[in-house]
Amino acid sequence: MIGIFGGTFDPIHYGHLRIALDIKERLGLSEIRFIPLNNAVHRHQPQSTAAQRLAMVKAAIADQPGFSVDERELTRTGGSYTVDTLTSLREELGDHPLCLLLGSDAFNGFLNWHRPMDILKQAHLMVMARPGETYSDDPHLQALLKERHSAEIAPLHQQPGGLIYFQTVTQLDISSTRIRQSVANGESVSYLLPLKVEALIKQEGLYTSSISNGKDESTA
Ligand code: ATP
């Protein structure tokens, strides 16, 4: 089974890397594919270029067996819909089981995504949970869970997609937003992300101003 981990990765950090490793080991995945998103739907646009974010992901995962990067989103024009990414992956991977890594916030809003049931047809949902966390009581989401939740890992390996599984993962209080702000403030970002990524940020002069979404965050 292959784990699909989409994100802006602006920049990638240890929060991302640690949860990817948790999921890979606990579920016995053969691979985790990091998919940097080009033009994230419903989000502010990345501060660094596609090439810079790709270079940072490549540097971050270079020494980790079973971690790979998939560039298909970065070469696509227009918005990134998860359903389109999965359709394109399916063409390449046939019936191989896939699981889409999702934070619990994302899972709570899953039914508002573009064509959610087509997403679930093509991949399992791997919800990365915090201990003791509660989920939306939306009756539609609850009905979906009743139908699709699997408490066991084995069934996920036996079918291409369609199930929902919850996995507790390590919580590191790190976000790309915080890293960008720290760089803009001239603070160190050591121990929040791999050294090679930190070196790329310095080399490219990334995040030195706190402009995001066309606005200066320091005055927002
Ligand atoms: P930003 O601060 O720019 O919003 P981010 O740090 O949340 O970015 P993304 O690239 O948006 O990074 O992350 C991709 C996915 O990883 C998202 O689903 C996000 O919820 C999850 N994620 C990011 N940081 C962590 C973390 N420290 N622990 C667990 N999940 C995380």
Coordinates of C-alpha atoms and ligand atoms in Angstrom, one line a residue:
M1 CA 0.0 0.0 0.0
I2 CA 1.2 3.5 -0.9
G3 CA 0.5 6.6 1.3
I4 CA -0.3 9.8 -0.5
F5 CA 0.7 12.9 1.4
G6 CA -0.3 16.2 -0.3
G7 CA 0.7 19.5 1.0
T8 CA 2.0 23.0 0.2
F9 CA 5.3 22.1 1.9
D10 CA 6.2 25.8 2.0
P11 CA 8.5 24.7 3.6
I12 CA 8.5 21.0 4.5
H13 CA 9.3 20.4 8.2
Y14 CA 9.7 17.8 10.9
G15 CA 6.0 17.8 11.7
H16 CA 5.3 16.5 8.1
L17 CA 8.2 14.1 8.1
R18 CA 7.5 12.5 11.5
I19 CA 3.8 11.8 10.8
A20 CA 4.7 10.3 7.4
L21 CA 7.2 8.0 9.1
D22 CA 4.6 7.1 11.8
I23 CA 2.1 6.1 9.1
K24 CA 4.6 4.2 7.0
E25 CA 5.8 2.1 9.9
R26 CA 2.5 1.5 11.7
L27 CA 0.6 0.6 8.6
G28 CA 3.4 -1.3 6.9
L29 CA 3.4 0.9 3.8
S30 CA 5.8 0.3 1.0
E31 CA 6.1 4.0 0.1
I32 CA 5.0 7.5 1.1
R33 CA 4.6 9.8 -1.8
F34 CA 4.9 13.5 -1.0
I35 CA 2.9 15.5 -3.5
P36 CA 3.7 19.2 -3.4
L37 CA 0.5 21.1 -4.5
N38 CA 0.8 23.7 -7.1
N39 CA -2.2 26.0 -6.8
A40 CA -3.9 24.9 -3.6
V41 CA -7.7 25.3 -3.7
H42 CA -9.1 27.3 -0.7
R43 CA -5.7 28.3 0.5
H44 CA -3.3 31.2 0.3
Q45 CA -0.7 30.8 -2.5
P46 CA 2.7 29.6 -1.5
Q47 CA 5.5 32.1 -1.0
S48 CA 8.2 30.1 -2.6
T49 CA 8.1 28.8 -6.2
A50 CA 7.2 25.3 -7.2
A51 CA 10.8 24.6 -8.0
Q52 CA 12.0 25.8 -4.6
R53 CA 9.4 23.7 -2.7
L54 CA 10.2 20.7 -4.8
A55 CA 13.9 21.1 -4.1
M56 CA 13.2 21.4 -0.4
V57 CA 11.0 18.2 -0.3
K58 CA 13.7 16.3 -2.3
A59 CA 16.4 17.5 0.1
A60 CA 14.3 16.6 3.2
I61 CA 13.5 13.0 2.1
A62 CA 16.7 12.1 0.3
D63 CA 18.1 9.8 3.0
Q64 CA 14.8 8.2 4.0
P65 CA 14.1 4.8 2.3
G66 CA 10.5 4.5 1.1
F67 CA 9.9 8.3 0.9
S68 CA 9.4 9.7 -2.6
V69 CA 8.3 12.9 -4.2
D70 CA 5.7 13.1 -7.0
E71 CA 5.9 16.1 -9.2
R72 CA 2.6 15.7 -11.1
E73 CA 0.8 18.5 -9.3
L74 CA 3.5 21.0 -10.0
T75 CA 3.3 20.5 -13.7
R76 CA -0.5 20.8 -13.9
T77 CA -2.1 24.2 -14.7
G78 CA -5.1 25.4 -12.8
G79 CA -6.4 24.3 -9.5
S80 CA -5.4 21.1 -7.7
Y81 CA -8.3 18.8 -6.9
T82 CA -7.5 15.7 -5.0
V83 CA -9.8 13.6 -7.1
D84 CA -7.9 14.5 -10.2
T85 CA -4.6 13.6 -8.6
L86 CA -5.9 10.2 -7.5
T87 CA -7.4 9.5 -11.0
S88 CA -4.0 10.2 -12.5
L89 CA -2.2 8.0 -9.9
R90 CA -4.7 5.2 -10.5
E91 CA -3.9 5.2 -14.3
E92 CA -0.3 4.6 -13.3
L93 CA -0.7 2.2 -10.4
G94 CA -3.7 0.1 -11.4
D95 CA -5.4 -1.5 -8.4
H96 CA -2.6 -1.0 -6.0
P97 CA -4.1 0.0 -2.5
L98 CA -3.6 3.7 -1.9
C99 CA -4.3 5.7 1.3
L100 CA -4.7 9.4 1.4
L101 CA -3.2 11.0 4.5
L102 CA -5.5 13.5 6.1
G103 CA -5.4 15.6 9.2
S104 CA -8.5 15.4 11.4
D105 CA -9.6 18.9 10.5
A106 CA -9.5 18.0 6.8
F107 CA -11.4 14.8 7.6
N108 CA -14.2 16.8 9.4
G109 CA -14.7 18.9 6.2
F110 CA -14.2 15.9 3.8
L111 CA -17.8 15.8 2.6
N112 CA -17.4 19.4 1.4
W113 CA -14.5 18.6 -0.9
H114 CA -14.8 18.3 -4.6
R115 CA -16.4 14.8 -5.4
P116 CA -15.6 13.2 -2.0
M117 CA -17.1 9.9 -2.8
D118 CA -15.0 9.6 -6.0
I119 CA -12.0 10.2 -3.8
L120 CA -13.0 7.5 -1.4
K121 CA -13.6 5.1 -4.3
Q122 CA -10.0 5.5 -5.4
A123 CA -8.2 5.5 -2.0
H124 CA -8.6 4.8 1.7
L125 CA -8.7 7.7 4.0
M126 CA -5.9 7.6 6.6
V127 CA -7.0 10.1 9.3
M128 CA -4.1 11.2 11.4
A129 CA -5.5 11.6 14.8
R130 CA -4.5 13.2 18.1
P131 CA -5.1 11.2 21.2
G132 CA -8.6 11.8 22.7
E133 CA -9.7 13.9 19.7
T134 CA -13.4 14.1 18.9
Y135 CA -14.9 14.3 15.4
S136 CA -17.6 16.3 13.8
D137 CA -21.1 15.1 14.7
D138 CA -22.4 15.9 11.2
P139 CA -24.9 13.1 10.5
H140 CA -23.6 12.6 6.9
L141 CA -20.1 12.1 8.1
Q142 CA -21.2 9.8 10.9
A143 CA -23.2 7.7 8.4
L144 CA -20.1 7.5 6.2
L145 CA -18.0 6.4 9.1
K146 CA -20.5 3.7 10.1
E147 CA -20.3 2.3 6.6
R148 CA -16.6 2.7 5.9
H149 CA -14.7 2.7 9.1
S150 CA -12.2 -0.1 9.6
A151 CA -10.7 -0.8 13.0
E152 CA -8.1 -3.2 11.4
I153 CA -5.2 -2.5 9.1
A154 CA -5.4 -5.8 7.1
P155 CA -8.5 -4.9 5.1
L156 CA -6.8 -1.8 3.8
H157 CA -4.1 -3.9 2.2
Q158 CA -6.7 -6.1 0.5
Q159 CA -8.6 -3.6 -1.5
P160 CA -7.6 -0.5 -3.6
G161 CA -9.6 2.0 -1.5
G162 CA -12.9 2.8 0.1
L163 CA -12.1 2.4 3.8
I164 CA -11.5 4.9 6.6
Y165 CA -8.8 4.3 9.2
F166 CA -7.7 6.4 12.2
Q167 CA -4.1 6.3 13.2
T168 CA -2.7 8.3 16.2
V169 CA 0.5 10.1 15.1
T170 CA 3.2 12.1 16.9
Q171 CA 2.2 15.7 17.5
L172 CA 4.9 18.2 16.9
D173 CA 3.8 21.8 17.3
I174 CA 5.5 23.0 14.1
S175 CA 3.9 24.7 11.1
S176 CA 5.2 26.1 7.9
T177 CA 3.5 29.4 8.8
R178 CA 5.5 29.6 12.0
I179 CA 8.8 28.8 10.2
R180 CA 8.1 31.5 7.5
Q181 CA 7.4 34.1 10.3
S182 CA 10.5 33.1 12.2
V183 CA 12.7 33.5 9.1
A184 CA 11.1 36.9 8.4
N185 CA 11.8 37.9 12.0
G186 CA 15.4 36.9 11.7
E187 CA 15.0 34.0 14.3
S188 CA 16.6 30.6 14.0
V189 CA 14.5 27.7 12.6
S190 CA 17.0 25.1 13.6
Y191 CA 15.5 21.8 14.9
L192 CA 12.2 22.6 13.2
L193 CA 13.2 21.2 9.8
P194 CA 16.1 19.3 8.3
L195 CA 19.5 21.1 8.0
K196 CA 19.5 20.7 4.2
V197 CA 16.1 22.5 4.0
E198 CA 17.4 25.2 6.3
A199 CA 20.4 25.6 4.0
L200 CA 18.2 25.9 0.9
I201 CA 16.1 28.6 2.6
K202 CA 19.2 30.6 3.3
Q203 CA 20.8 30.0 -0.1
E204 CA 17.6 31.1 -1.9
G205 CA 16.8 33.9 0.5
L206 CA 13.3 32.5 1.1
Y207 CA 10.7 34.0 3.5
T208 CA 12.7 37.1 4.4
S209 CA 9.6 39.2 4.1
S210 CA 6.3 38.1 5.8
I211 CA 4.3 38.8 2.7
S212 CA 1.6 36.2 2.2
N213 CA -1.6 36.2 0.2
G214 CA -0.8 39.6 -1.2
K215 CA -0.8 41.1 2.3
D216 CA 1.9 41.9 4.8
E217 CA 1.1 39.6 7.8
S218 CA 2.9 41.9 10.2
T219 CA 0.3 44.6 9.6
A220 CA -2.7 42.3 9.3
Ligands
ATP1 P1 0.9 26.3 6.7 O1 1.4 26.7 8.1 O2 1.5 27.0 5.6 O3 -0.6 26.2 6.6 P2 1.5 23.4 7.2 O4 2.6 23.4 8.2 O5 0.1 23.1 7.8 O6 1.4 24.8 6.4 P3 1.0 22.0 4.8 O7 2.0 21.9 3.7 O8 -0.2 22.7 4.6 O9 1.8 22.5 6.1 O10 0.8 20.5 5.4 C1 0.3 19.4 4.7 C2 -0.5 18.6 5.7 O11 0.3 18.3 6.8 C3 -1.8 19.3 6.2 O12 -2.8 18.3 6.2 C4 -1.4 19.6 7.6 O13 -2.6 19.6 8.5 C5 -0.4 18.5 8.0 N1 0.5 19.0 9.1 C6 1.3 20.1 9.0 N2 2.1 20.2 10.1 C7 1.7 19.2 10.9 C8 2.2 18.9 12.2 N3 3.1 19.6 12.9 N4 1.6 17.8 12.8 C9 0.6 17.1 12.1 N5 0.2 17.4 10.9 C10 0.7 18.5 10.3

